[in-house]
PDB file of C-alpha atoms and ligand atoms in Angstrom:
ATOM      1  CA  MET A   1     -29.715  62.316 106.827  1.00  0.00           C
ATOM      2  CA  VAL A   2     -32.609  60.519 107.699  1.00  0.00           C
ATOM      3  CA  PRO A   3     -32.753  57.216 105.712  1.00  0.00           C
ATOM      4  CA  ALA A   4     -35.910  56.217 103.578  1.00  0.00           C
ATOM      5  CA  LEU A   5     -37.226  52.853 104.060  1.00  0.00           C
ATOM      6  CA  PHE A   6     -36.592  50.389 101.029  1.00  0.00           C
ATOM      7  CA  LEU A   7     -37.989  46.979 100.703  1.00  0.00           C
ATOM      8  CA  VAL A   8     -35.727  44.073  99.567  1.00  0.00           C
ATOM      9  CA  ASP A   9     -37.702  42.980  96.469  1.00  0.00           C
ATOM     10  CA  HIS A  10     -35.182  40.437  94.835  1.00  0.00           C
ATOM     11  CA  VAL A  11     -31.876  38.917  95.809  1.00  0.00           C
ATOM     12  CA  ARG A  12     -29.170  37.217  93.492  1.00  0.00           C
ATOM     13  CA  ARG A  13     -26.119  35.612  94.500  1.00  0.00           C
ATOM     14  CA  GLU A  14     -23.368  36.668  92.028  1.00  0.00           C
ATOM     15  CA  THR A  15     -20.578  34.526  93.382  1.00  0.00           C
ATOM     16  CA  ARG A  16     -19.526  33.095  96.506  1.00  0.00           C
ATOM     17  CA  ASP A  17     -18.923  36.333  98.327  1.00  0.00           C
ATOM     18  CA  THR A  18     -20.996  38.756  96.314  1.00  0.00           C
ATOM     19  CA  THR A  19     -24.753  39.416  96.015  1.00  0.00           C
ATOM     20  CA  THR A  20     -27.124  41.709  94.369  1.00  0.00           C
ATOM     21  CA  VAL A  21     -30.251  42.946  96.075  1.00  0.00           C
ATOM     22  CA  GLU A  22     -32.757  45.031  94.165  1.00  0.00           C
ATOM     23  CA  LEU A  23     -35.073  47.351  96.282  1.00  0.00           C
ATOM     24  CA  VAL A  24     -38.090  49.595  96.125  1.00  0.00           C
ATOM     25  CA  SER A  25     -39.398  52.423  98.268  1.00  0.00           C
ATOM     26  CA  VAL A  26     -41.554  51.333 101.087  1.00  0.00           C
ATOM     27  CA  ALA A  27     -43.224  55.145 100.410  1.00  0.00           C
ATOM     28  CA  ASN A  28     -43.843  54.602  96.667  1.00  0.00           C
ATOM     29  CA  GLY A  29     -42.883  51.149  95.258  1.00  0.00           C
ATOM     30  CA  GLN A  30     -40.201  52.832  92.984  1.00  0.00           C
ATOM     31  CA  GLY A  31     -36.436  52.719  92.802  1.00  0.00           C
ATOM     32  CA  MET A  32     -34.387  55.902  92.814  1.00  0.00           C
ATOM     33  CA  ARG A  33     -33.377  58.312  90.027  1.00  0.00           C
ATOM     34  CA  PHE A  34     -29.525  58.673  89.998  1.00  0.00           C
ATOM     35  CA  ALA A  35     -26.822  59.250  87.569  1.00  0.00           C
ATOM     36  CA  ALA A  36     -24.079  56.736  86.906  1.00  0.00           C
ATOM     37  CA  GLY A  37     -21.226  56.611  89.290  1.00  0.00           C
ATOM     38  CA  GLN A  38     -23.301  57.826  92.610  1.00  0.00           C
ATOM     39  CA  PHE A  39     -23.542  55.664  95.436  1.00  0.00           C
ATOM     40  CA  ASN A  40     -26.209  55.511  98.380  1.00  0.00           C
ATOM     41  CA  MET A  41     -25.535  54.927 102.248  1.00  0.00           C
ATOM     42  CA  VAL A  42     -27.462  51.385 103.271  1.00  0.00           C
ATOM     43  CA  TYR A  43     -28.343  51.032 106.631  1.00  0.00           C
ATOM     44  CA  VAL A  44     -28.776  47.351 107.939  1.00  0.00           C
ATOM     45  CA  PHE A  45     -30.924  48.175 111.081  1.00  0.00           C
ATOM     46  CA  GLY A  46     -28.828  47.007 113.907  1.00  0.00           C
ATOM     47  CA  VAL A  47     -25.878  46.448 112.215  1.00  0.00           C
ATOM     48  CA  GLY A  48     -24.591  49.928 110.566  1.00  0.00           C
ATOM     49  CA  GLU A  49     -24.503  51.784 107.612  1.00  0.00           C
ATOM     50  CA  VAL A  50     -22.102  51.936 104.665  1.00  0.00           C
ATOM     51  CA  PRO A  51     -21.740  53.285 101.288  1.00  0.00           C
ATOM     52  CA  MET A  52     -22.772  51.279  98.201  1.00  0.00           C
ATOM     53  CA  SER A  53     -22.573  52.424  94.375  1.00  0.00           C
ATOM     54  CA  ILE A  54     -25.772  51.981  92.796  1.00  0.00           C
ATOM     55  CA  THR A  55     -25.254  49.478  90.031  1.00  0.00           C
ATOM     56  CA  GLY A  56     -28.591  49.478  88.256  1.00  0.00           C
ATOM     57  CA  ASP A  57     -29.318  51.031  84.868  1.00  0.00           C
ATOM     58  CA  PRO A  58     -29.814  54.606  85.453  1.00  0.00           C
ATOM     59  CA  GLY A  59     -32.633  54.898  82.436  1.00  0.00           C
ATOM     60  CA  ARG A  60     -34.968  52.305  84.829  1.00  0.00           C
ATOM     61  CA  PRO A  61     -35.235  53.808  87.917  1.00  0.00           C
ATOM     62  CA  GLU A  62     -37.900  51.479  88.954  1.00  0.00           C
ATOM     63  CA  ARG A  63     -35.553  49.326  90.561  1.00  0.00           C
ATOM     64  CA  LEU A  64     -32.597  50.672  93.248  1.00  0.00           C
ATOM     65  CA  ILE A  65     -29.703  48.099  92.540  1.00  0.00           C
ATOM     66  CA  HIS A  66     -26.760  47.633  94.900  1.00  0.00           C
ATOM     67  CA  THR A  67     -23.979  44.426  94.480  1.00  0.00           C
ATOM     68  CA  THR A  68     -22.397  43.953  97.653  1.00  0.00           C
ATOM     69  CA  ARG A  69     -19.147  42.147  98.427  1.00  0.00           C
ATOM     70  CA  SER A  70     -19.161  40.347 102.029  1.00  0.00           C
ATOM     71  CA  VAL A  71     -16.121  41.728 103.798  1.00  0.00           C
ATOM     72  CA  GLY A  72     -17.164  42.920 107.192  1.00  0.00           C
ATOM     73  CA  ALA A  73     -20.161  43.474 109.470  1.00  0.00           C
ATOM     74  CA  VAL A  74     -22.434  45.689 107.392  1.00  0.00           C
ATOM     75  CA  SER A  75     -21.471  44.003 103.903  1.00  0.00           C
ATOM     76  CA  VAL A  76     -22.004  40.591 105.597  1.00  0.00           C
ATOM     77  CA  ALA A  77     -25.596  41.694 106.870  1.00  0.00           C
ATOM     78  CA  ILE A  78     -26.397  42.945 103.448  1.00  0.00           C
ATOM     79  CA  GLY A  79     -25.256  39.618 101.957  1.00  0.00           C
ATOM     80  CA  LYS A  80     -27.742  37.729 103.960  1.00  0.00           C
ATOM     81  CA  LEU A  81     -30.816  40.180 103.262  1.00  0.00           C
ATOM     82  CA  LYS A  82     -34.056  38.323 102.124  1.00  0.00           C
ATOM     83  CA  PRO A  83     -37.073  39.402  99.935  1.00  0.00           C
ATOM     84  CA  GLY A  84     -39.253  41.024 102.476  1.00  0.00           C
ATOM     85  CA  ASP A  85     -36.679  42.447 104.799  1.00  0.00           C
ATOM     86  CA  VAL A  86     -36.275  46.560 105.080  1.00  0.00           C
ATOM     87  CA  VAL A  87     -33.223  48.582 104.991  1.00  0.00           C
ATOM     88  CA  GLY A  88     -32.490  52.328 105.136  1.00  0.00           C
ATOM     89  CA  ILE A  89     -31.348  54.292 102.469  1.00  0.00           C
ATOM     90  CA  ARG A  90     -29.616  57.737 102.317  1.00  0.00           C
ATOM     91  CA  GLY A  91     -28.676  59.159  98.758  1.00  0.00           C
ATOM     92  CA  PRO A  92     -27.993  59.272  96.041  1.00  0.00           C
ATOM     93  CA  PHE A  93     -24.437  60.825  96.822  1.00  0.00           C
ATOM     94  CA  GLY A  94     -21.313  61.998  94.870  1.00  0.00           C
ATOM     95  CA  THR A  95     -19.837  62.588  91.596  1.00  0.00           C
ATOM     96  CA  ALA A  96     -20.942  60.685  88.169  1.00  0.00           C
ATOM     97  CA  TRP A  97     -18.699  59.218  85.343  1.00  0.00           C
ATOM     98  CA  PRO A  98     -18.241  61.733  82.705  1.00  0.00           C
ATOM     99  CA  LEU A  99     -20.505  60.227  79.948  1.00  0.00           C
ATOM    100  CA  GLN A 100     -21.762  63.692  78.506  1.00  0.00           C
ATOM    101  CA  GLU A 101     -18.018  64.653  77.814  1.00  0.00           C
ATOM    102  CA  ALA A 102     -17.571  61.108  76.301  1.00  0.00           C
ATOM    103  CA  GLY A 103     -19.859  61.767  73.433  1.00  0.00           C
ATOM    104  CA  GLY A 104     -18.600  61.397  70.073  1.00  0.00           C
ATOM    105  CA  LYS A 105     -15.266  59.741  71.338  1.00  0.00           C
ATOM    106  CA  ASP A 106     -13.879  56.378  72.132  1.00  0.00           C
ATOM    107  CA  ILE A 107     -14.310  54.839  75.530  1.00  0.00           C
ATOM    108  CA  VAL A 108     -12.127  52.255  77.595  1.00  0.00           C
ATOM    109  CA  VAL A 109     -13.749  50.791  80.666  1.00  0.00           C
ATOM    110  CA  VAL A 110     -11.385  49.158  82.906  1.00  0.00           C
ATOM    111  CA  ALA A 111     -12.895  47.307  85.857  1.00  0.00           C
ATOM    112  CA  GLY A 112     -11.248  45.370  88.724  1.00  0.00           C
ATOM    113  CA  GLY A 113     -13.244  42.671  90.642  1.00  0.00           C
ATOM    114  CA  ILE A 114     -16.435  44.227  92.793  1.00  0.00           C
ATOM    115  CA  GLY A 115     -14.967  47.709  90.537  1.00  0.00           C
ATOM    116  CA  LEU A 116     -17.527  46.568  87.718  1.00  0.00           C
ATOM    117  CA  ALA A 117     -20.775  47.246  89.985  1.00  0.00           C
ATOM    118  CA  PRO A 118     -20.045  51.160  89.801  1.00  0.00           C
ATOM    119  CA  LEU A 119     -19.263  50.914  86.296  1.00  0.00           C
ATOM    120  CA  ARG A 120     -22.321  49.010  85.365  1.00  0.00           C
ATOM    121  CA  PRO A 121     -24.816  51.950  85.142  1.00  0.00           C
ATOM    122  CA  ALA A 122     -22.114  53.827  82.651  1.00  0.00           C
ATOM    123  CA  LEU A 123     -22.185  50.568  80.624  1.00  0.00           C
ATOM    124  CA  TYR A 124     -26.083  50.608  80.664  1.00  0.00           C
ATOM    125  CA  HIS A 125     -26.080  54.306  79.755  1.00  0.00           C
ATOM    126  CA  ILE A 126     -23.450  53.787  76.776  1.00  0.00           C
ATOM    127  CA  ARG A 127     -25.648  50.701  75.703  1.00  0.00           C
ATOM    128  CA  ALA A 128     -28.765  52.721  75.490  1.00  0.00           C
ATOM    129  CA  ASN A 129     -27.030  55.628  73.734  1.00  0.00           C
ATOM    130  CA  ARG A 130     -24.543  53.614  71.846  1.00  0.00           C
ATOM    131  CA  GLU A 131     -24.686  55.914  68.674  1.00  0.00           C
ATOM    132  CA  LYS A 132     -23.411  58.947  70.505  1.00  0.00           C
ATOM    133  CA  TYR A 133     -20.133  57.115  71.328  1.00  0.00           C
ATOM    134  CA  ARG A 134     -17.357  55.520  68.954  1.00  0.00           C
ATOM    135  CA  ASN A 135     -15.383  52.373  69.869  1.00  0.00           C
ATOM    136  CA  VAL A 136     -16.164  51.148  73.234  1.00  0.00           C
ATOM    137  CA  PHE A 137     -13.957  48.796  74.914  1.00  0.00           C
ATOM    138  CA  LEU A 138     -14.598  46.755  78.415  1.00  0.00           C
ATOM    139  CA  LEU A 139     -11.611  45.389  80.235  1.00  0.00           C
ATOM    140  CA  TYR A 140     -12.695  43.470  83.162  1.00  0.00           C
ATOM    141  CA  GLY A 141     -10.215  41.468  85.493  1.00  0.00           C
ATOM    142  CA  GLY A 142     -11.385  39.187  88.356  1.00  0.00           C
ATOM    143  CA  ARG A 143      -9.167  36.856  90.800  1.00  0.00           C
ATOM    144  CA  THR A 144     -10.491  33.760  89.401  1.00  0.00           C
ATOM    145  CA  ALA A 145     -13.495  32.962  87.070  1.00  0.00           C
ATOM    146  CA  GLY A 146     -15.808  32.419  89.994  1.00  0.00           C
ATOM    147  CA  ASP A 147     -15.181  35.835  90.891  1.00  0.00           C
ATOM    148  CA  LEU A 148     -16.474  37.521  87.760  1.00  0.00           C
ATOM    149  CA  LEU A 149     -19.578  39.184  88.159  1.00  0.00           C
ATOM    150  CA  TYR A 150     -22.903  39.655  85.934  1.00  0.00           C
ATOM    151  CA  VAL A 151     -21.541  36.887  83.658  1.00  0.00           C
ATOM    152  CA  LYS A 152     -24.608  36.079  81.967  1.00  0.00           C
ATOM    153  CA  GLU A 153     -25.149  39.767  80.953  1.00  0.00           C
ATOM    154  CA  LEU A 154     -21.559  40.134  79.812  1.00  0.00           C
ATOM    155  CA  GLU A 155     -21.993  37.096  77.771  1.00  0.00           C
ATOM    156  CA  ARG A 156     -25.204  38.838  76.240  1.00  0.00           C
ATOM    157  CA  TRP A 157     -23.519  42.260  75.576  1.00  0.00           C
ATOM    158  CA  TRP A 158     -20.404  40.126  73.938  1.00  0.00           C
ATOM    159  CA  SER A 159     -22.854  38.177  71.631  1.00  0.00           C
ATOM    160  CA  GLU A 160     -24.698  41.711  70.638  1.00  0.00           C
ATOM    161  CA  SER A 161     -21.295  43.008  69.699  1.00  0.00           C
ATOM    162  CA  VAL A 162     -22.206  46.310  71.547  1.00  0.00           C
ATOM    163  CA  PHE A 163     -18.842  46.764  72.498  1.00  0.00           C
ATOM    164  CA  ARG A 164     -15.828  44.804  72.775  1.00  0.00           C
ATOM    165  CA  ILE A 165     -15.089  42.993  75.979  1.00  0.00           C
ATOM    166  CA  GLU A 166     -12.144  41.291  76.963  1.00  0.00           C
ATOM    167  CA  MET A 167     -11.905  39.713  80.433  1.00  0.00           C
ATOM    168  CA  THR A 168      -8.755  37.972  82.388  1.00  0.00           C
ATOM    169  CA  VAL A 169      -8.417  36.288  85.780  1.00  0.00           C
ATOM    170  CA  ASP A 170      -5.272  36.416  87.988  1.00  0.00           C
ATOM    171  CA  ARG A 171      -5.427  32.409  88.553  1.00  0.00           C
ATOM    172  CA  ALA A 172      -6.870  29.770  86.348  1.00  0.00           C
ATOM    173  CA  PRO A 173      -7.370  25.974  86.088  1.00  0.00           C
ATOM    174  CA  ALA A 174      -6.466  24.220  83.074  1.00  0.00           C
ATOM    175  CA  SER A 175      -9.968  24.090  81.575  1.00  0.00           C
ATOM    176  CA  TRP A 176     -10.022  27.932  81.470  1.00  0.00           C
ATOM    177  CA  HIS A 177      -9.403  29.106  77.768  1.00  0.00           C
ATOM    178  CA  GLY A 178      -9.478  32.742  78.545  1.00  0.00           C
ATOM    179  CA  THR A 179      -6.713  35.157  79.499  1.00  0.00           C
ATOM    180  CA  VAL A 180      -4.637  34.591  82.573  1.00  0.00           C
ATOM    181  CA  GLY A 181      -2.853  37.971  83.884  1.00  0.00           C
ATOM    182  CA  VAL A 182      -3.755  41.492  85.476  1.00  0.00           C
ATOM    183  CA  VAL A 183      -6.323  43.679  83.682  1.00  0.00           C
ATOM    184  CA  THR A 184      -3.415  46.049  82.470  1.00  0.00           C
ATOM    185  CA  SER A 185      -2.381  43.153  80.319  1.00  0.00           C
ATOM    186  CA  LEU A 186      -5.632  43.839  78.252  1.00  0.00           C
ATOM    187  CA  ILE A 187      -4.577  47.357  77.294  1.00  0.00           C
ATOM    188  CA  PRO A 188      -2.761  46.350  74.326  1.00  0.00           C
ATOM    189  CA  ARG A 189      -5.567  44.936  72.949  1.00  0.00           C
ATOM    190  CA  ILE A 190      -7.598  48.230  72.654  1.00  0.00           C
ATOM    191  CA  SER A 191      -7.533  49.893  69.340  1.00  0.00           C
ATOM    192  CA  VAL A 192      -8.911  53.963  70.092  1.00  0.00           C
ATOM    193  CA  ASP A 193      -7.575  57.181  69.344  1.00  0.00           C
ATOM    194  CA  PRO A 194      -5.697  57.978  72.253  1.00  0.00           C
ATOM    195  CA  LYS A 195      -6.351  61.875  71.818  1.00  0.00           C
ATOM    196  CA  GLN A 196     -10.135  61.310  71.275  1.00  0.00           C
ATOM    197  CA  SER A 197     -10.695  58.659  73.958  1.00  0.00           C
ATOM    198  CA  VAL A 198     -12.258  58.629  77.591  1.00  0.00           C
ATOM    199  CA  ALA A 199     -11.362  56.091  80.103  1.00  0.00           C
ATOM    200  CA  LEU A 200     -13.362  55.138  83.397  1.00  0.00           C
ATOM    201  CA  VAL A 201     -11.375  52.851  85.686  1.00  0.00           C
ATOM    202  CA  CYS A 202     -12.378  51.050  89.012  1.00  0.00           C
ATOM    203  CA  GLY A 203     -10.862  48.611  91.051  1.00  0.00           C
ATOM    204  CA  PRO A 204      -8.384  48.392  93.826  1.00  0.00           C
ATOM    205  CA  GLU A 205      -6.434  51.323  94.155  1.00  0.00           C
ATOM    206  CA  ILE A 206      -3.307  49.853  92.893  1.00  0.00           C
ATOM    207  CA  MET A 207      -5.040  48.578  90.177  1.00  0.00           C
ATOM    208  CA  MET A 208      -5.976  52.024  89.001  1.00  0.00           C
ATOM    209  CA  ARG A 209      -2.690  53.655  89.326  1.00  0.00           C
ATOM    210  CA  PHE A 210      -1.370  50.860  86.835  1.00  0.00           C
ATOM    211  CA  THR A 211      -4.095  51.269  84.854  1.00  0.00           C
ATOM    212  CA  ALA A 212      -3.620  55.128  84.646  1.00  0.00           C
ATOM    213  CA  ARG A 213      -0.050  54.604  84.014  1.00  0.00           C
ATOM    214  CA  GLU A 214      -0.415  51.805  81.152  1.00  0.00           C
ATOM    215  CA  LEU A 215      -3.000  54.264  79.659  1.00  0.00           C
ATOM    216  CA  GLU A 216      -0.536  57.114  79.644  1.00  0.00           C
ATOM    217  CA  ARG A 217       1.678  55.021  77.848  1.00  0.00           C
ATOM    218  CA  TYR A 218      -1.023  54.070  75.313  1.00  0.00           C
ATOM    219  CA  GLY A 219      -1.050  57.917  74.425  1.00  0.00           C
ATOM    220  CA  MET A 220      -3.722  59.114  76.914  1.00  0.00           C
ATOM    221  CA  GLU A 221      -3.405  62.181  79.322  1.00  0.00           C
ATOM    222  CA  GLN A 222      -4.384  61.945  82.895  1.00  0.00           C
ATOM    223  CA  THR A 223      -7.226  64.600  82.499  1.00  0.00           C
ATOM    224  CA  GLN A 224      -9.243  61.958  79.713  1.00  0.00           C
ATOM    225  CA  ILE A 225      -9.077  59.349  82.675  1.00  0.00           C
ATOM    226  CA  SER A 226     -11.743  59.151  85.531  1.00  0.00           C
ATOM    227  CA  VAL A 227     -11.326  56.785  88.489  1.00  0.00           C
ATOM    228  CA  SER A 228     -13.772  56.060  91.594  1.00  0.00           C
ATOM    229  CA  LEU A 229     -12.300  55.993  95.192  1.00  0.00           C
ATOM    230  CA  GLU A 230     -13.221  54.275  98.306  1.00  0.00           C
ATOM    231  CA  ARG A 231     -12.817  55.818 101.869  1.00  0.00           C
ATOM    232  CA  ASN A 232     -14.701  54.682 105.172  1.00  0.00           C
ATOM    233  CA  MET A 233     -17.813  57.336 105.310  1.00  0.00           C
ATOM    234  CA  LYS A 234     -19.831  58.328 108.163  1.00  0.00           C
ATOM    235  CA  CYS A 235     -22.216  61.125 107.018  1.00  0.00           C
ATOM    236  CA  ALA A 236     -21.524  61.309 103.059  1.00  0.00           C
ATOM    237  CA  VAL A 237     -22.446  64.873 102.926  1.00  0.00           C
ATOM    238  CA  GLY A 238     -19.057  66.325 103.891  1.00  0.00           C
ATOM    239  CA  PHE A 239     -19.457  67.223 107.330  1.00  0.00           C
ATOM    240  CA  CYS A 240     -17.748  64.636 109.392  1.00  0.00           C
ATOM    241  CA  GLY A 241     -14.316  64.326 107.583  1.00  0.00           C
ATOM    242  CA  HIS A 242     -14.028  60.621 107.610  1.00  0.00           C
ATOM    243  CA  CYS A 243     -13.580  60.175 104.117  1.00  0.00           C
ATOM    244  CA  GLN A 244     -10.730  63.094 103.722  1.00  0.00           C
ATOM    245  CA  PHE A 245      -7.951  62.377 101.527  1.00  0.00           C
ATOM    246  CA  GLY A 246      -5.754  64.921 101.038  1.00  0.00           C
ATOM    247  CA  ALA A 247      -7.497  68.410 100.295  1.00  0.00           C
ATOM    248  CA  LYS A 248     -10.872  66.262  99.277  1.00  0.00           C
ATOM    249  CA  PHE A 249     -13.815  64.591 100.702  1.00  0.00           C
ATOM    250  CA  ILE A 250     -13.987  61.427  98.882  1.00  0.00           C
ATOM    251  CA  CYS A 251     -18.038  61.400  99.659  1.00  0.00           C
ATOM    252  CA  ARG A 252     -18.594  65.100  98.282  1.00  0.00           C
ATOM    253  CA  ASP A 253     -15.723  65.731  95.863  1.00  0.00           C
ATOM    254  CA  GLY A 254     -15.984  62.271  94.267  1.00  0.00           C
ATOM    255  CA  PRO A 255     -16.166  59.241  94.441  1.00  0.00           C
ATOM    256  CA  VAL A 256     -15.444  59.847  90.662  1.00  0.00           C
ATOM    257  CA  PHE A 257     -12.353  62.056  90.115  1.00  0.00           C
ATOM    258  CA  ARG A 258     -10.471  63.073  86.975  1.00  0.00           C
ATOM    259  CA  ALA A 259      -7.256  61.053  87.587  1.00  0.00           C
ATOM    260  CA  ASP A 260      -5.023  64.077  87.296  1.00  0.00           C
ATOM    261  CA  LYS A 261      -6.804  65.388  90.300  1.00  0.00           C
ATOM    262  CA  ILE A 262      -6.141  62.367  92.482  1.00  0.00           C
ATOM    263  CA  VAL A 263      -4.011  59.572  90.881  1.00  0.00           C
ATOM    264  CA  PRO A 264      -0.755  61.598  92.017  1.00  0.00           C
ATOM    265  CA  LEU A 265      -2.228  61.251  95.657  1.00  0.00           C
ATOM    266  CA  LEU A 266      -2.876  57.394  95.586  1.00  0.00           C
ATOM    267  CA  GLY A 267       0.952  56.474  96.139  1.00  0.00           C
ATOM    268  CA  MET A 268       1.393  58.721  99.212  1.00  0.00           C
ATOM    269  CA  ARG A 269       1.541  56.599 102.384  1.00  0.00           C
ATOM    270  CA  GLU A 270       0.801  59.570 104.899  1.00  0.00           C
ATOM    271  CA  LEU A 271      -2.705  60.326 103.231  1.00  0.00           C
TER     272      LEU A 271
HETATM  273  C1  FAD B 301     -18.158  55.641  97.237  1.00  0.00           C
HETATM  274  C2  FAD B 301     -18.238  53.857  97.886  1.00  0.00           C
HETATM  275  C3  FAD B 301     -18.781  53.115  97.074  1.00  0.00           C
HETATM  276  C4  FAD B 301     -18.695  51.551  97.287  1.00  0.00           C
HETATM  277  N1  FAD B 301     -19.425  50.718  96.305  1.00  0.00           N
HETATM  278  C5  FAD B 301     -19.337  49.399  96.820  1.00  0.00           C
HETATM  279  C6  FAD B 301     -20.134  48.603  96.361  1.00  0.00           C
HETATM  280  O1  FAD B 301     -20.986  48.987  95.457  1.00  0.00           O
HETATM  281  N2  FAD B 301     -20.133  47.138  96.392  1.00  0.00           N
HETATM  282  C7  FAD B 301     -19.382  46.913  97.654  1.00  0.00           C
HETATM  283  O2  FAD B 301     -19.059  45.647  98.005  1.00  0.00           O
HETATM  284  N3  FAD B 301     -18.279  47.588  98.469  1.00  0.00           N
HETATM  285  C8  FAD B 301     -18.504  48.700  98.075  1.00  0.00           C
HETATM  286  N4  FAD B 301     -17.911  50.093  98.816  1.00  0.00           N
HETATM  287  C9  FAD B 301     -17.098  49.285 100.094  1.00  0.00           C
HETATM  288  C10 FAD B 301     -17.986  49.287 101.351  1.00  0.00           C
HETATM  289  O3  FAD B 301     -18.553  50.449 101.618  1.00  0.00           O
HETATM  290  C11 FAD B 301     -17.180  48.312 102.007  1.00  0.00           C
HETATM  291  O4  FAD B 301     -16.886  47.113 101.642  1.00  0.00           O
HETATM  292  C12 FAD B 301     -17.843  48.500 103.480  1.00  0.00           C
HETATM  293  O5  FAD B 301     -18.063  49.512 104.116  1.00  0.00           O
HETATM  294  C13 FAD B 301     -17.059  47.798 104.479  1.00  0.00           C
HETATM  295  O6  FAD B 301     -17.989  47.637 105.762  1.00  0.00           O
HETATM  296  P1  FAD B 301     -18.229  46.353 106.574  1.00  0.00           P
HETATM  297  O7  FAD B 301     -18.994  46.839 107.947  1.00  0.00           O
HETATM  298  O8  FAD B 301     -18.809  45.350 105.776  1.00  0.00           O
HETATM  299  O9  FAD B 301     -16.802  46.081 106.918  1.00  0.00           O
HETATM  300  P2  FAD B 301     -15.670  46.572 107.859  1.00  0.00           P
HETATM  301  O10 FAD B 301     -16.065  45.753 109.255  1.00  0.00           O
HETATM  302  O11 FAD B 301     -15.692  47.968 108.124  1.00  0.00           O
HETATM  303  O12 FAD B 301     -14.324  45.864 107.687  1.00  0.00           O
HETATM  304  C14 FAD B 301     -14.021  44.390 107.669  1.00  0.00           C
HETATM  305  C15 FAD B 301     -12.809  43.985 107.291  1.00  0.00           C
HETATM  306  O13 FAD B 301     -12.794  44.023 105.725  1.00  0.00           O
HETATM  307  C16 FAD B 301     -11.776  45.001 105.359  1.00  0.00           C
HETATM  308  N5  FAD B 301     -12.650  45.801 104.213  1.00  0.00           N
HETATM  309  C17 FAD B 301     -13.336  46.969 104.346  1.00  0.00           C
HETATM  310  N6  FAD B 301     -13.667  47.358 103.113  1.00  0.00           N
HETATM  311  C18 FAD B 301     -13.128  46.337 102.273  1.00  0.00           C
HETATM  312  C19 FAD B 301     -13.029  46.304 100.867  1.00  0.00           C
HETATM  313  N7  FAD B 301     -13.974  47.185  99.825  1.00  0.00           N
HETATM  314  N8  FAD B 301     -12.350  45.382 100.045  1.00  0.00           N
HETATM  315  C20 FAD B 301     -11.528  44.450 101.135  1.00  0.00           C
HETATM  316  N9  FAD B 301     -11.471  44.690 102.279  1.00  0.00           N
HETATM  317  C21 FAD B 301     -12.589  45.627 102.932  1.00  0.00           C
HETATM  318  C22 FAD B 301     -11.610  46.076 106.337  1.00  0.00           C
HETATM  319  O14 FAD B 301     -10.343  46.184 106.141  1.00  0.00           O
HETATM  320  C23 FAD B 301     -11.679  45.022 107.565  1.00  0.00           C
HETATM  321  O15 FAD B 301     -10.814  44.384 107.830  1.00  0.00           O
HETATM  322  C24 FAD B 301     -18.017  51.154  98.464  1.00  0.00           C
HETATM  323  C25 FAD B 301     -17.068  52.294  99.043  1.00  0.00           C
HETATM  324  C26 FAD B 301     -17.446  53.549  98.901  1.00  0.00           C
HETATM  325  C27 FAD B 301     -16.668  54.498  99.648  1.00  0.00           C
HETATM  326  S1  FES B 302     -18.240  60.960 104.940  1.00  0.00           S
HETATM  327 FE1  FES B 302     -18.381  62.602 106.062  1.00  0.00          FE
HETATM  328  S2  FES B 302     -16.983  64.079 105.135  1.00  0.00           S
HETATM  329 FE2  FES B 302     -17.287  62.211 103.773  1.00  0.00          FE
END
């Protein structure tokens, strides 16, 4: 439960409200080993502690990387961090994307908005182990073109043809030549064997529900789809109950769940 001290080494503004920080441990100058999909509790001293997905490359743990959208007290404080500042880190916590089970299969990665951050470590892993997977698609949707994350990196991956990338925005000026519409509208563009595929999905809950439904229409079972959930957290280790969702604790049983275990609960108001 005691946070370890991490030094802010580098800060990059991604969009008008989203920032990426690279951290190194004060104790040993290193980052942190983690599995793609896991999260940390990030503590800004004097402000508070919030869960944040780890968004770096799991194969390169020399830097601990978090991308944060500023929505409230703590995330705004993370967005204002400068090189040389020190934060507290607890973790890594939680479950990981099922990248071993995906071996030998097609993969469909579907991200909405900041939901690309928890999926980026999975994309790094797939890229580094490309021969282990068949067709790989990344479908990514943002509110506007200015809200899309990691654009330069996505352009590089697109030019390398490591995997097929399709992007869409909800609203666009006339100068935008790409797709306009919700991210589920990109699903008909994939060509995978639905019975030999795995889908990794992260974004707003409504987006994950509709994406799971469209992937099922495509021929996939919910057992082949994984989603990552967010809830308010305090302890992050299954003690306090803040993140309880039905019979599950998101911090301990998630945040990555197989869709058949959790998606049916997403529409229930009383949860
Ligand atoms: C496992 C896990 C991983 C996460 N990973 C990331 C990540 O990688 N990057 C990231 O930016 N966030 C991530 N989050 C969400 C992040 O923890 C919250 O945005 C943060 O806790 C908000 O705290 P705050 O003090 O900044 O805002 P608060 O003061 O708690 O909230 C301020 C206002 O913002 C609203 N709000 C809170 N969270 C959100 C949200 N996510 N979207 C829109 N409005 C919101 C609240 O309803 C409230 O009105 C993750 C959450 C979980 C559970
Ligand atoms: S945050 Fe305490 S039980 Fe999950």
